[in-house]
Amino acid sequence: ALAHRSYSFASAEPGRRALFVWGDAAVRPPLLTRVRTRFSQWAENRSYFNCFFFDQHRKRQCCQAINQRRPEALIGYAGNLAELAAFCRSQPGLLTWRTPHIITAAEGLQTGQRELIEEFLGDRVFMSYGSREFMSIGMESARDGGYHLADDNLLVEVVDDHGRPVPDGRTGQIAVTDLHNTANPFVRYLVGDLGSMAADDARGSHGLPFRRLLTVRGRNHEFVYTPNGEKLTLLYFVHQLKEFPWVEGFQIVQRTLQHIVVRVRCEKLLSTRRKRALETQLRPKLSSARIDIEQVDELTRRPNGKIALLISELEVLPSLNVVSARECA
């Protein structure tokens, strides 16, 4: 019910014709479960396209499904929708239907991906925020910036490293309390994301009685380790690579403390000049590490279908100093 309400903020409530670019069950469910699921999807006017295997052929099939279904709302993994938008750009005329409302889920959008999706897939992108532990936590709305929180189900706080609430607008760790989980209540559970909260008097123009998260800035437990005794949050790479509008997606691979590989997705051939510009931008915090810039067509995904922003091949993680998001900026 909370997810349905959250989707209604982006005009994608049950009943609107919707297509989910989503994963499928790893194990085939029992017949009765499949029948119930099919009936629920029919009643809610929703259909699903399995994107766990999303090669060029499957992307073409997904475009055909969108043209045939003509959905009012398109909901999918953020990385898959960005890939689909890039594919549509390379295949002019293949996608003939523009979806009015697009909702991204399961992962954040990298720099430029929202614009890419809105140019080649639909009219407007809305980001949802949730987790496997709590499901729906917040949702962007059609009018307001940030995420309307499910305050009637969860208590969401932004705290510092000592668990103390930080002032509105300041970045901290997102902590969630859930007392409605009958299997295992959660109290001030750190989900591993960074964010900032809007002031209580800025709840939004919808008149909803829900607070808003202004920002969600990604995982804080994924670090790149440098040779000179620091560990960088992935925000460092987000802040640096956003300066290059032709970067459509990236992935960091840490081979060793002395060797970092930056995989880049972009439309045109990655020239030597652009590689050198990327290396120069990243060099100040990576000290003496070797930086290799590689252009790829696809970014590696985890078994659950999400793009892994960081692939670490370090067998033993050193105990080093943390570089904060503010320092990275």
PDB file of C-alpha atoms in Angstrom, residues 15-319:
ATOM      1  CA  GLY A  15      -4.914   1.358 -12.522  1.00  0.00           C
ATOM      2  CA  ARG A  16      -2.695   3.437 -14.775  1.00  0.00           C
ATOM      3  CA  ARG A  17      -1.277   1.420 -17.642  1.00  0.00           C
ATOM      4  CA  ALA A  18       2.266   0.605 -16.534  1.00  0.00           C
ATOM      5  CA  LEU A  19       5.231  -1.445 -17.693  1.00  0.00           C
ATOM      6  CA  PHE A  20       7.890  -2.608 -15.242  1.00  0.00           C
ATOM      7  CA  VAL A  21      11.410  -3.182 -16.581  1.00  0.00           C
ATOM      8  CA  TRP A  22      12.176  -5.480 -13.717  1.00  0.00           C
ATOM      9  CA  GLY A  23      13.851  -8.676 -12.584  1.00  0.00           C
ATOM     10  CA  ASP A  24      12.166 -12.048 -12.514  1.00  0.00           C
ATOM     11  CA  ALA A  25      12.065 -14.676  -9.794  1.00  0.00           C
ATOM     12  CA  ALA A  26      15.255 -16.728  -9.592  1.00  0.00           C
ATOM     13  CA  VAL A  27      13.172 -19.874  -8.949  1.00  0.00           C
ATOM     14  CA  ARG A  28       9.862 -20.556 -10.702  1.00  0.00           C
ATOM     15  CA  PRO A  29       7.068 -20.019  -8.121  1.00  0.00           C
ATOM     16  CA  PRO A  30       4.327 -22.589  -7.490  1.00  0.00           C
ATOM     17  CA  LEU A  31       1.337 -22.553  -9.821  1.00  0.00           C
ATOM     18  CA  LEU A  32      -1.035 -20.946  -7.301  1.00  0.00           C
ATOM     19  CA  THR A  33       1.451 -18.145  -6.647  1.00  0.00           C
ATOM     20  CA  ARG A  34       1.834 -17.522 -10.373  1.00  0.00           C
ATOM     21  CA  VAL A  35      -1.948 -17.374 -10.816  1.00  0.00           C
ATOM     22  CA  ARG A  36      -2.330 -14.888  -7.953  1.00  0.00           C
ATOM     23  CA  THR A  37       0.498 -12.748  -9.328  1.00  0.00           C
ATOM     24  CA  ARG A  38      -0.998 -12.689 -12.823  1.00  0.00           C
ATOM     25  CA  PHE A  39      -4.402 -11.706 -11.446  1.00  0.00           C
ATOM     26  CA  SER A  40      -2.874  -8.927  -9.335  1.00  0.00           C
ATOM     27  CA  GLN A  41      -0.979  -7.567 -12.335  1.00  0.00           C
ATOM     28  CA  TRP A  42      -4.132  -7.637 -14.448  1.00  0.00           C
ATOM     29  CA  ALA A  43      -6.165  -5.882 -11.737  1.00  0.00           C
ATOM     30  CA  GLU A  44      -3.532  -3.170 -11.342  1.00  0.00           C
ATOM     31  CA  ASN A  45      -3.117  -2.775 -15.136  1.00  0.00           C
ATOM     32  CA  ARG A  46       0.588  -3.628 -14.967  1.00  0.00           C
ATOM     33  CA  SER A  47       2.847  -5.769 -17.104  1.00  0.00           C
ATOM     34  CA  TYR A  48       6.459  -6.822 -16.604  1.00  0.00           C
ATOM     35  CA  PHE A  49       9.519  -7.191 -18.810  1.00  0.00           C
ATOM     36  CA  ASN A  50      12.375  -9.290 -17.412  1.00  0.00           C
ATOM     37  CA  CYS A  51      15.593  -7.261 -17.625  1.00  0.00           C
ATOM     38  CA  PHE A  52      17.973  -9.551 -15.738  1.00  0.00           C
ATOM     39  CA  PHE A  53      19.324 -10.519 -19.156  1.00  0.00           C
ATOM     40  CA  PHE A  54      19.510  -7.239 -21.022  1.00  0.00           C
ATOM     41  CA  ASP A  55      21.658  -7.630 -24.110  1.00  0.00           C
ATOM     42  CA  GLN A  56      21.038  -5.806 -27.392  1.00  0.00           C
ATOM     43  CA  HIS A  57      18.368  -8.298 -28.461  1.00  0.00           C
ATOM     44  CA  ARG A  58      16.490  -7.961 -25.172  1.00  0.00           C
ATOM     45  CA  LYS A  59      16.659  -4.158 -25.346  1.00  0.00           C
ATOM     46  CA  ARG A  60      15.100  -4.290 -28.799  1.00  0.00           C
ATOM     47  CA  GLN A  61      12.360  -6.553 -27.442  1.00  0.00           C
ATOM     48  CA  CYS A  62      11.806  -4.120 -24.564  1.00  0.00           C
ATOM     49  CA  CYS A  63      11.319  -1.257 -27.026  1.00  0.00           C
ATOM     50  CA  GLN A  64       8.794  -3.362 -28.903  1.00  0.00           C
ATOM     51  CA  ALA A  65       6.963  -4.090 -25.637  1.00  0.00           C
ATOM     52  CA  ILE A  66       6.805  -0.361 -24.855  1.00  0.00           C
ATOM     53  CA  ASN A  67       5.492   0.431 -28.356  1.00  0.00           C
ATOM     54  CA  GLN A  68       2.842  -2.256 -28.032  1.00  0.00           C
ATOM     55  CA  ARG A  69       1.873  -1.576 -24.411  1.00  0.00           C
ATOM     56  CA  ARG A  70       1.997   2.244 -24.707  1.00  0.00           C
ATOM     57  CA  PRO A  71       2.329   2.647 -20.931  1.00  0.00           C
ATOM     58  CA  GLU A  72       1.422   5.781 -19.006  1.00  0.00           C
ATOM     59  CA  ALA A  73       4.154   4.882 -16.515  1.00  0.00           C
ATOM     60  CA  LEU A  74       7.464   3.083 -17.002  1.00  0.00           C
ATOM     61  CA  ILE A  75       9.092   1.735 -13.842  1.00  0.00           C
ATOM     62  CA  GLY A  76      12.491   0.057 -13.783  1.00  0.00           C
ATOM     63  CA  TYR A  77      15.984  -0.315 -12.397  1.00  0.00           C
ATOM     64  CA  ALA A  78      17.787   2.981 -12.919  1.00  0.00           C
ATOM     65  CA  GLY A  79      20.783   1.399 -14.672  1.00  0.00           C
ATOM     66  CA  ASN A  80      18.618  -0.617 -17.046  1.00  0.00           C
ATOM     67  CA  LEU A  81      16.530   2.389 -18.042  1.00  0.00           C
ATOM     68  CA  ALA A  82      19.686   4.416 -18.690  1.00  0.00           C
ATOM     69  CA  GLU A  83      21.033   1.594 -20.857  1.00  0.00           C
ATOM     70  CA  LEU A  84      17.724   1.387 -22.701  1.00  0.00           C
ATOM     71  CA  ALA A  85      17.787   5.139 -23.348  1.00  0.00           C
ATOM     72  CA  ALA A  86      21.324   4.894 -24.741  1.00  0.00           C
ATOM     73  CA  PHE A  87      20.218   1.999 -26.946  1.00  0.00           C
ATOM     74  CA  CYS A  88      17.254   4.034 -28.262  1.00  0.00           C
ATOM     75  CA  ARG A  89      19.617   6.874 -29.094  1.00  0.00           C
ATOM     76  CA  SER A  90      21.701   4.499 -31.203  1.00  0.00           C
ATOM     77  CA  GLN A  91      18.565   3.124 -32.921  1.00  0.00           C
ATOM     78  CA  PRO A  92      16.600   6.176 -34.122  1.00  0.00           C
ATOM     79  CA  GLY A  93      12.956   5.444 -34.821  1.00  0.00           C
ATOM     80  CA  LEU A  94      12.885   2.106 -32.975  1.00  0.00           C
ATOM     81  CA  LEU A  95      10.967   3.489 -29.985  1.00  0.00           C
ATOM     82  CA  THR A  96       7.794   5.208 -31.180  1.00  0.00           C
ATOM     83  CA  TRP A  97       6.058   5.747 -27.808  1.00  0.00           C
ATOM     84  CA  ARG A  98       7.148   8.314 -25.223  1.00  0.00           C
ATOM     85  CA  THR A  99       6.067   7.414 -21.705  1.00  0.00           C
ATOM     86  CA  PRO A 100       4.734  10.391 -19.704  1.00  0.00           C
ATOM     87  CA  HIS A 101       6.010   9.225 -16.307  1.00  0.00           C
ATOM     88  CA  ILE A 102       9.166   7.225 -15.586  1.00  0.00           C
ATOM     89  CA  ILE A 103      10.141   5.931 -12.140  1.00  0.00           C
ATOM     90  CA  THR A 104      13.637   4.691 -11.382  1.00  0.00           C
ATOM     91  CA  ALA A 105      14.218   2.250  -8.558  1.00  0.00           C
ATOM     92  CA  ALA A 106      16.752  -0.015  -6.826  1.00  0.00           C
ATOM     93  CA  GLU A 107      19.764   2.222  -7.497  1.00  0.00           C
ATOM     94  CA  GLY A 108      20.607   5.888  -7.903  1.00  0.00           C
ATOM     95  CA  LEU A 109      21.033   7.767 -11.164  1.00  0.00           C
ATOM     96  CA  GLN A 110      24.526   8.771 -12.158  1.00  0.00           C
ATOM     97  CA  THR A 111      25.320  12.192 -13.548  1.00  0.00           C
ATOM     98  CA  GLY A 112      23.550  12.793 -16.857  1.00  0.00           C
ATOM     99  CA  GLN A 113      21.380   9.682 -16.734  1.00  0.00           C
ATOM    100  CA  ARG A 114      18.171  11.497 -15.798  1.00  0.00           C
ATOM    101  CA  GLU A 115      18.600  13.794 -18.806  1.00  0.00           C
ATOM    102  CA  LEU A 116      19.427  10.833 -21.058  1.00  0.00           C
ATOM    103  CA  ILE A 117      16.281   8.949 -20.015  1.00  0.00           C
ATOM    104  CA  GLU A 118      14.053  12.001 -20.385  1.00  0.00           C
ATOM    105  CA  GLU A 119      15.408  12.715 -23.852  1.00  0.00           C
ATOM    106  CA  PHE A 120      15.022   9.236 -25.325  1.00  0.00           C
ATOM    107  CA  LEU A 121      12.412   7.364 -23.244  1.00  0.00           C
ATOM    108  CA  GLY A 122       9.819   9.700 -21.783  1.00  0.00           C
ATOM    109  CA  ASP A 123       8.752  13.047 -20.438  1.00  0.00           C
ATOM    110  CA  ARG A 124       9.795  13.106 -16.776  1.00  0.00           C
ATOM    111  CA  VAL A 125      11.837  10.945 -14.430  1.00  0.00           C
ATOM    112  CA  PHE A 126      11.003  10.415 -10.758  1.00  0.00           C
ATOM    113  CA  MET A 127      13.366   8.612  -8.402  1.00  0.00           C
ATOM    114  CA  SER A 128      12.104   6.274  -5.710  1.00  0.00           C
ATOM    115  CA  TYR A 129      14.086   5.517  -2.571  1.00  0.00           C
ATOM    116  CA  GLY A 130      13.798   2.243  -0.714  1.00  0.00           C
ATOM    117  CA  SER A 131      15.686  -0.746   0.589  1.00  0.00           C
ATOM    118  CA  ARG A 132      15.235  -4.473   0.898  1.00  0.00           C
ATOM    119  CA  GLU A 133      14.818  -4.068   4.672  1.00  0.00           C
ATOM    120  CA  PHE A 134      12.021  -1.470   4.543  1.00  0.00           C
ATOM    121  CA  MET A 135      10.760  -1.452   0.953  1.00  0.00           C
ATOM    122  CA  SER A 136       9.403   2.052   0.168  1.00  0.00           C
ATOM    123  CA  ILE A 137      11.116   4.835   2.160  1.00  0.00           C
ATOM    124  CA  GLY A 138      10.530   7.917   0.007  1.00  0.00           C
ATOM    125  CA  MET A 139       9.471   9.096  -3.420  1.00  0.00           C
ATOM    126  CA  GLU A 140       9.996  12.162  -5.583  1.00  0.00           C
ATOM    127  CA  SER A 141       6.802  13.995  -6.477  1.00  0.00           C
ATOM    128  CA  ALA A 142       5.670  15.876  -9.548  1.00  0.00           C
ATOM    129  CA  ARG A 143       6.083  19.268  -7.842  1.00  0.00           C
ATOM    130  CA  ASP A 144       8.665  19.146  -5.094  1.00  0.00           C
ATOM    131  CA  GLY A 145      12.351  18.359  -4.967  1.00  0.00           C
ATOM    132  CA  GLY A 146      13.508  15.572  -2.697  1.00  0.00           C
ATOM    133  CA  TYR A 147      11.701  12.488  -1.472  1.00  0.00           C
ATOM    134  CA  HIS A 148       8.384  12.433   0.420  1.00  0.00           C
ATOM    135  CA  LEU A 149       8.935  10.006   3.306  1.00  0.00           C
ATOM    136  CA  ALA A 150       6.590   7.264   4.505  1.00  0.00           C
ATOM    137  CA  ASP A 151       6.332   8.929   7.922  1.00  0.00           C
ATOM    138  CA  ASP A 152       3.241   6.940   8.913  1.00  0.00           C
ATOM    139  CA  ASN A 153       5.252   3.718   8.644  1.00  0.00           C
ATOM    140  CA  LEU A 154       8.903   4.634   9.263  1.00  0.00           C
ATOM    141  CA  LEU A 155      10.906   7.111  11.296  1.00  0.00           C
ATOM    142  CA  VAL A 156      13.733   8.413   9.093  1.00  0.00           C
ATOM    143  CA  GLU A 157      16.570  10.453  10.614  1.00  0.00           C
ATOM    144  CA  VAL A 158      19.814  11.928   9.350  1.00  0.00           C
ATOM    145  CA  VAL A 159      22.545  11.507  11.966  1.00  0.00           C
ATOM    146  CA  ASP A 160      26.274  12.035  12.416  1.00  0.00           C
ATOM    147  CA  ASP A 161      28.865   9.346  13.153  1.00  0.00           C
ATOM    148  CA  HIS A 162      27.829   9.369  16.835  1.00  0.00           C
ATOM    149  CA  GLY A 163      24.113   8.910  16.142  1.00  0.00           C
ATOM    150  CA  ARG A 164      23.184  12.518  16.849  1.00  0.00           C
ATOM    151  CA  PRO A 165      20.651  14.206  14.502  1.00  0.00           C
ATOM    152  CA  VAL A 166      22.283  16.744  12.202  1.00  0.00           C
ATOM    153  CA  PRO A 167      20.707  20.119  11.302  1.00  0.00           C
ATOM    154  CA  ASP A 168      18.289  20.235   8.370  1.00  0.00           C
ATOM    155  CA  GLY A 169      20.086  20.545   5.056  1.00  0.00           C
ATOM    156  CA  ARG A 170      23.341  19.042   6.317  1.00  0.00           C
ATOM    157  CA  THR A 171      24.584  15.691   5.056  1.00  0.00           C
ATOM    158  CA  GLY A 172      24.710  12.733   7.413  1.00  0.00           C
ATOM    159  CA  GLN A 173      23.960   9.038   7.636  1.00  0.00           C
ATOM    160  CA  ILE A 174      20.375   7.913   7.028  1.00  0.00           C
ATOM    161  CA  ALA A 175      18.947   5.949   9.976  1.00  0.00           C
ATOM    162  CA  VAL A 176      15.567   4.215   9.821  1.00  0.00           C
ATOM    163  CA  THR A 177      13.327   2.969  12.632  1.00  0.00           C
ATOM    164  CA  ASP A 178      10.636   0.436  11.704  1.00  0.00           C
ATOM    165  CA  LEU A 179       8.383  -0.891  14.499  1.00  0.00           C
ATOM    166  CA  HIS A 180       5.825  -2.376  12.086  1.00  0.00           C
ATOM    167  CA  ASN A 181       8.064  -5.267  11.083  1.00  0.00           C
ATOM    168  CA  THR A 182       6.629  -8.156  13.113  1.00  0.00           C
ATOM    169  CA  ALA A 183       9.552 -10.428  12.256  1.00  0.00           C
ATOM    170  CA  ASN A 184      12.275  -8.100  13.502  1.00  0.00           C
ATOM    171  CA  PRO A 185      11.824  -4.445  14.485  1.00  0.00           C
ATOM    172  CA  PHE A 186      14.588  -2.039  13.445  1.00  0.00           C
ATOM    173  CA  VAL A 187      15.673   0.860  15.654  1.00  0.00           C
ATOM    174  CA  ARG A 188      17.858   3.598  14.131  1.00  0.00           C
ATOM    175  CA  TYR A 189      19.181   1.166  11.558  1.00  0.00           C
ATOM    176  CA  LEU A 190      21.903   2.649   9.328  1.00  0.00           C
ATOM    177  CA  VAL A 191      20.989   1.709   5.774  1.00  0.00           C
ATOM    178  CA  GLY A 192      24.415   2.726   4.458  1.00  0.00           C
ATOM    179  CA  ASP A 193      23.291   5.844   2.562  1.00  0.00           C
ATOM    180  CA  LEU A 194      24.104   9.514   3.021  1.00  0.00           C
ATOM    181  CA  GLY A 195      21.461  12.225   2.796  1.00  0.00           C
ATOM    182  CA  SER A 196      20.061  15.493   4.097  1.00  0.00           C
ATOM    183  CA  MET A 197      16.631  16.431   5.463  1.00  0.00           C
ATOM    184  CA  ALA A 198      14.364  19.316   4.509  1.00  0.00           C
ATOM    185  CA  ALA A 199      13.150  21.658   7.233  1.00  0.00           C
ATOM    186  CA  ASP A 200       9.842  20.794   8.933  1.00  0.00           C
ATOM    187  CA  ASP A 201       8.228  23.890   7.434  1.00  0.00           C
ATOM    188  CA  ALA A 202       9.184  22.810   3.886  1.00  0.00           C
ATOM    189  CA  ARG A 203       6.998  19.755   3.497  1.00  0.00           C
ATOM    190  CA  GLY A 204       6.057  20.554  -0.074  1.00  0.00           C
ATOM    191  CA  SER A 205       3.276  22.039  -2.141  1.00  0.00           C
ATOM    192  CA  HIS A 206       1.155  18.875  -2.103  1.00  0.00           C
ATOM    193  CA  GLY A 207       0.066  19.612   1.462  1.00  0.00           C
ATOM    194  CA  LEU A 208       1.114  16.095   2.469  1.00  0.00           C
ATOM    195  CA  PRO A 209       1.905  15.544   6.165  1.00  0.00           C
ATOM    196  CA  PHE A 210       5.227  13.917   5.313  1.00  0.00           C
ATOM    197  CA  ARG A 211       8.746  15.224   5.749  1.00  0.00           C
ATOM    198  CA  ARG A 212      11.143  15.211   2.822  1.00  0.00           C
ATOM    199  CA  LEU A 213      14.648  13.971   2.292  1.00  0.00           C
ATOM    200  CA  LEU A 214      16.325  16.635   0.175  1.00  0.00           C
ATOM    201  CA  THR A 215      19.081  14.360  -1.095  1.00  0.00           C
ATOM    202  CA  VAL A 216      20.201  10.755  -1.071  1.00  0.00           C
ATOM    203  CA  ARG A 217      23.853  10.590  -1.978  1.00  0.00           C
ATOM    204  CA  GLY A 218      24.574   6.916  -2.199  1.00  0.00           C
ATOM    205  CA  ARG A 219      26.362   4.316  -0.165  1.00  0.00           C
ATOM    206  CA  ASN A 220      28.898   5.323   2.447  1.00  0.00           C
ATOM    207  CA  HIS A 221      30.380   1.856   2.982  1.00  0.00           C
ATOM    208  CA  GLU A 222      31.988   1.530  -0.452  1.00  0.00           C
ATOM    209  CA  PHE A 223      35.489   2.929  -0.526  1.00  0.00           C
ATOM    210  CA  VAL A 224      38.414   3.141  -2.896  1.00  0.00           C
ATOM    211  CA  TYR A 225      41.720   2.797  -1.060  1.00  0.00           C
ATOM    212  CA  THR A 226      44.700   4.931  -2.066  1.00  0.00           C
ATOM    213  CA  PRO A 227      48.442   4.290  -1.649  1.00  0.00           C
ATOM    214  CA  ASN A 228      48.964   7.269   0.694  1.00  0.00           C
ATOM    215  CA  GLY A 229      46.717   6.172   3.552  1.00  0.00           C
ATOM    216  CA  GLU A 230      43.263   7.419   2.570  1.00  0.00           C
ATOM    217  CA  LYS A 231      40.024   5.786   1.535  1.00  0.00           C
ATOM    218  CA  LEU A 232      37.709   7.651  -0.808  1.00  0.00           C
ATOM    219  CA  THR A 233      33.935   7.417  -0.841  1.00  0.00           C
ATOM    220  CA  LEU A 234      32.429   6.882  -4.270  1.00  0.00           C
ATOM    221  CA  LEU A 235      31.076  10.429  -4.002  1.00  0.00           C
ATOM    222  CA  TYR A 236      34.541  11.614  -4.922  1.00  0.00           C
ATOM    223  CA  PHE A 237      34.245   9.991  -8.339  1.00  0.00           C
ATOM    224  CA  VAL A 238      30.657  11.213  -8.768  1.00  0.00           C
ATOM    225  CA  HIS A 239      31.723  14.806  -8.040  1.00  0.00           C
ATOM    226  CA  GLN A 240      34.693  14.626 -10.400  1.00  0.00           C
ATOM    227  CA  LEU A 241      33.083  12.814 -13.318  1.00  0.00           C
ATOM    228  CA  LYS A 242      30.011  15.063 -13.342  1.00  0.00           C
ATOM    229  CA  GLU A 243      32.281  17.672 -14.899  1.00  0.00           C
ATOM    230  CA  PHE A 244      32.321  15.612 -18.110  1.00  0.00           C
ATOM    231  CA  PRO A 245      28.827  15.635 -19.678  1.00  0.00           C
ATOM    232  CA  TRP A 246      29.797  12.961 -22.212  1.00  0.00           C
ATOM    233  CA  VAL A 247      30.268  10.379 -19.424  1.00  0.00           C
ATOM    234  CA  GLU A 248      27.019   8.393 -19.381  1.00  0.00           C
ATOM    235  CA  GLY A 249      28.058   5.868 -16.771  1.00  0.00           C
ATOM    236  CA  PHE A 250      31.126   4.713 -14.947  1.00  0.00           C
ATOM    237  CA  GLN A 251      32.471   1.914 -12.796  1.00  0.00           C
ATOM    238  CA  ILE A 252      35.554   1.833 -10.582  1.00  0.00           C
ATOM    239  CA  VAL A 253      37.644  -1.346 -10.438  1.00  0.00           C
ATOM    240  CA  GLN A 254      40.323  -1.478  -7.750  1.00  0.00           C
ATOM    241  CA  ARG A 255      42.909  -4.047  -8.802  1.00  0.00           C
ATOM    242  CA  THR A 256      45.427  -3.229  -6.059  1.00  0.00           C
ATOM    243  CA  LEU A 257      46.283  -0.256  -3.858  1.00  0.00           C
ATOM    244  CA  GLN A 258      48.483   0.962  -6.693  1.00  0.00           C
ATOM    245  CA  HIS A 259      46.135   0.250  -9.626  1.00  0.00           C
ATOM    246  CA  ILE A 260      42.692   1.768 -10.320  1.00  0.00           C
ATOM    247  CA  VAL A 261      40.665   1.118 -13.481  1.00  0.00           C
ATOM    248  CA  VAL A 262      37.884   3.551 -14.443  1.00  0.00           C
ATOM    249  CA  ARG A 263      35.410   2.015 -16.868  1.00  0.00           C
ATOM    250  CA  VAL A 264      33.482   4.622 -18.823  1.00  0.00           C
ATOM    251  CA  ARG A 265      30.403   4.432 -21.014  1.00  0.00           C
ATOM    252  CA  CYS A 266      30.041   7.158 -23.625  1.00  0.00           C
ATOM    253  CA  GLU A 267      28.510   7.516 -27.062  1.00  0.00           C
ATOM    254  CA  LYS A 268      31.627   8.442 -29.031  1.00  0.00           C
ATOM    255  CA  LEU A 269      35.076   6.922 -29.120  1.00  0.00           C
ATOM    256  CA  LEU A 270      37.010   7.788 -25.967  1.00  0.00           C
ATOM    257  CA  SER A 271      39.958   9.746 -27.304  1.00  0.00           C
ATOM    258  CA  THR A 272      43.407   9.989 -25.749  1.00  0.00           C
ATOM    259  CA  ARG A 273      42.704  13.632 -24.907  1.00  0.00           C
ATOM    260  CA  ARG A 274      39.548  12.742 -22.993  1.00  0.00           C
ATOM    261  CA  LYS A 275      41.311   9.915 -21.159  1.00  0.00           C
ATOM    262  CA  ARG A 276      44.039  12.308 -20.120  1.00  0.00           C
ATOM    263  CA  ALA A 277      41.459  14.858 -18.938  1.00  0.00           C
ATOM    264  CA  LEU A 278      39.742  12.236 -16.767  1.00  0.00           C
ATOM    265  CA  GLU A 279      43.013  11.108 -15.262  1.00  0.00           C
ATOM    266  CA  THR A 280      44.005  14.694 -14.493  1.00  0.00           C
ATOM    267  CA  GLN A 281      40.674  15.291 -12.756  1.00  0.00           C
ATOM    268  CA  LEU A 282      41.027  12.191 -10.556  1.00  0.00           C
ATOM    269  CA  ARG A 283      44.742  12.395  -9.841  1.00  0.00           C
ATOM    270  CA  PRO A 284      44.742  14.798  -6.813  1.00  0.00           C
ATOM    271  CA  LYS A 285      43.182  12.225  -4.456  1.00  0.00           C
ATOM    272  CA  LEU A 286      44.610   9.045  -5.981  1.00  0.00           C
ATOM    273  CA  SER A 287      48.228  10.117  -5.389  1.00  0.00           C
ATOM    274  CA  SER A 288      50.683   7.723  -7.026  1.00  0.00           C
ATOM    275  CA  ALA A 289      48.181   5.047  -8.059  1.00  0.00           C
ATOM    276  CA  ARG A 290      48.166   3.951 -11.679  1.00  0.00           C
ATOM    277  CA  ILE A 291      44.904   5.056 -13.318  1.00  0.00           C
ATOM    278  CA  ASP A 292      43.684   3.242 -16.419  1.00  0.00           C
ATOM    279  CA  ILE A 293      40.678   4.660 -18.297  1.00  0.00           C
ATOM    280  CA  GLU A 294      38.751   2.052 -20.301  1.00  0.00           C
ATOM    281  CA  GLN A 295      35.767   2.566 -22.575  1.00  0.00           C
ATOM    282  CA  VAL A 296      33.154  -0.201 -22.318  1.00  0.00           C
ATOM    283  CA  ASP A 297      29.800  -0.907 -23.922  1.00  0.00           C
ATOM    284  CA  GLU A 298      28.330  -2.463 -20.783  1.00  0.00           C
ATOM    285  CA  LEU A 299      29.060  -2.036 -17.082  1.00  0.00           C
ATOM    286  CA  THR A 300      29.344  -5.146 -14.934  1.00  0.00           C
ATOM    287  CA  ARG A 301      26.227  -6.036 -12.967  1.00  0.00           C
ATOM    288  CA  ARG A 302      25.748  -7.857  -9.706  1.00  0.00           C
ATOM    289  CA  PRO A 303      23.702 -11.109  -9.660  1.00  0.00           C
ATOM    290  CA  ASN A 304      20.631  -9.055  -8.676  1.00  0.00           C
ATOM    291  CA  GLY A 305      20.913  -7.033 -11.894  1.00  0.00           C
ATOM    292  CA  LYS A 306      22.204  -3.779 -10.381  1.00  0.00           C
ATOM    293  CA  ILE A 307      25.277  -2.034 -11.737  1.00  0.00           C
ATOM    294  CA  ALA A 308      28.212  -2.287  -9.329  1.00  0.00           C
ATOM    295  CA  LEU A 309      29.713   1.194  -9.029  1.00  0.00           C
ATOM    296  CA  LEU A 310      32.742  -0.326  -7.327  1.00  0.00           C
ATOM    297  CA  ILE A 311      34.413  -3.665  -7.971  1.00  0.00           C
ATOM    298  CA  SER A 312      37.173  -4.272  -5.441  1.00  0.00           C
ATOM    299  CA  GLU A 313      39.702  -7.037  -5.968  1.00  0.00           C
ATOM    300  CA  LEU A 314      41.501  -6.321  -2.695  1.00  0.00           C
ATOM    301  CA  GLU A 315      41.601  -9.480  -0.619  1.00  0.00           C
ATOM    302  CA  VAL A 316      42.437  -7.668   2.638  1.00  0.00           C
ATOM    303  CA  LEU A 317      41.139  -4.168   3.309  1.00  0.00           C
ATOM    304  CA  PRO A 318      43.700  -1.921   5.000  1.00  0.00           C
ATOM    305  CA  SER A 319      42.806   0.215   8.002  1.00  0.00           C
TER     306      SER A 319
END
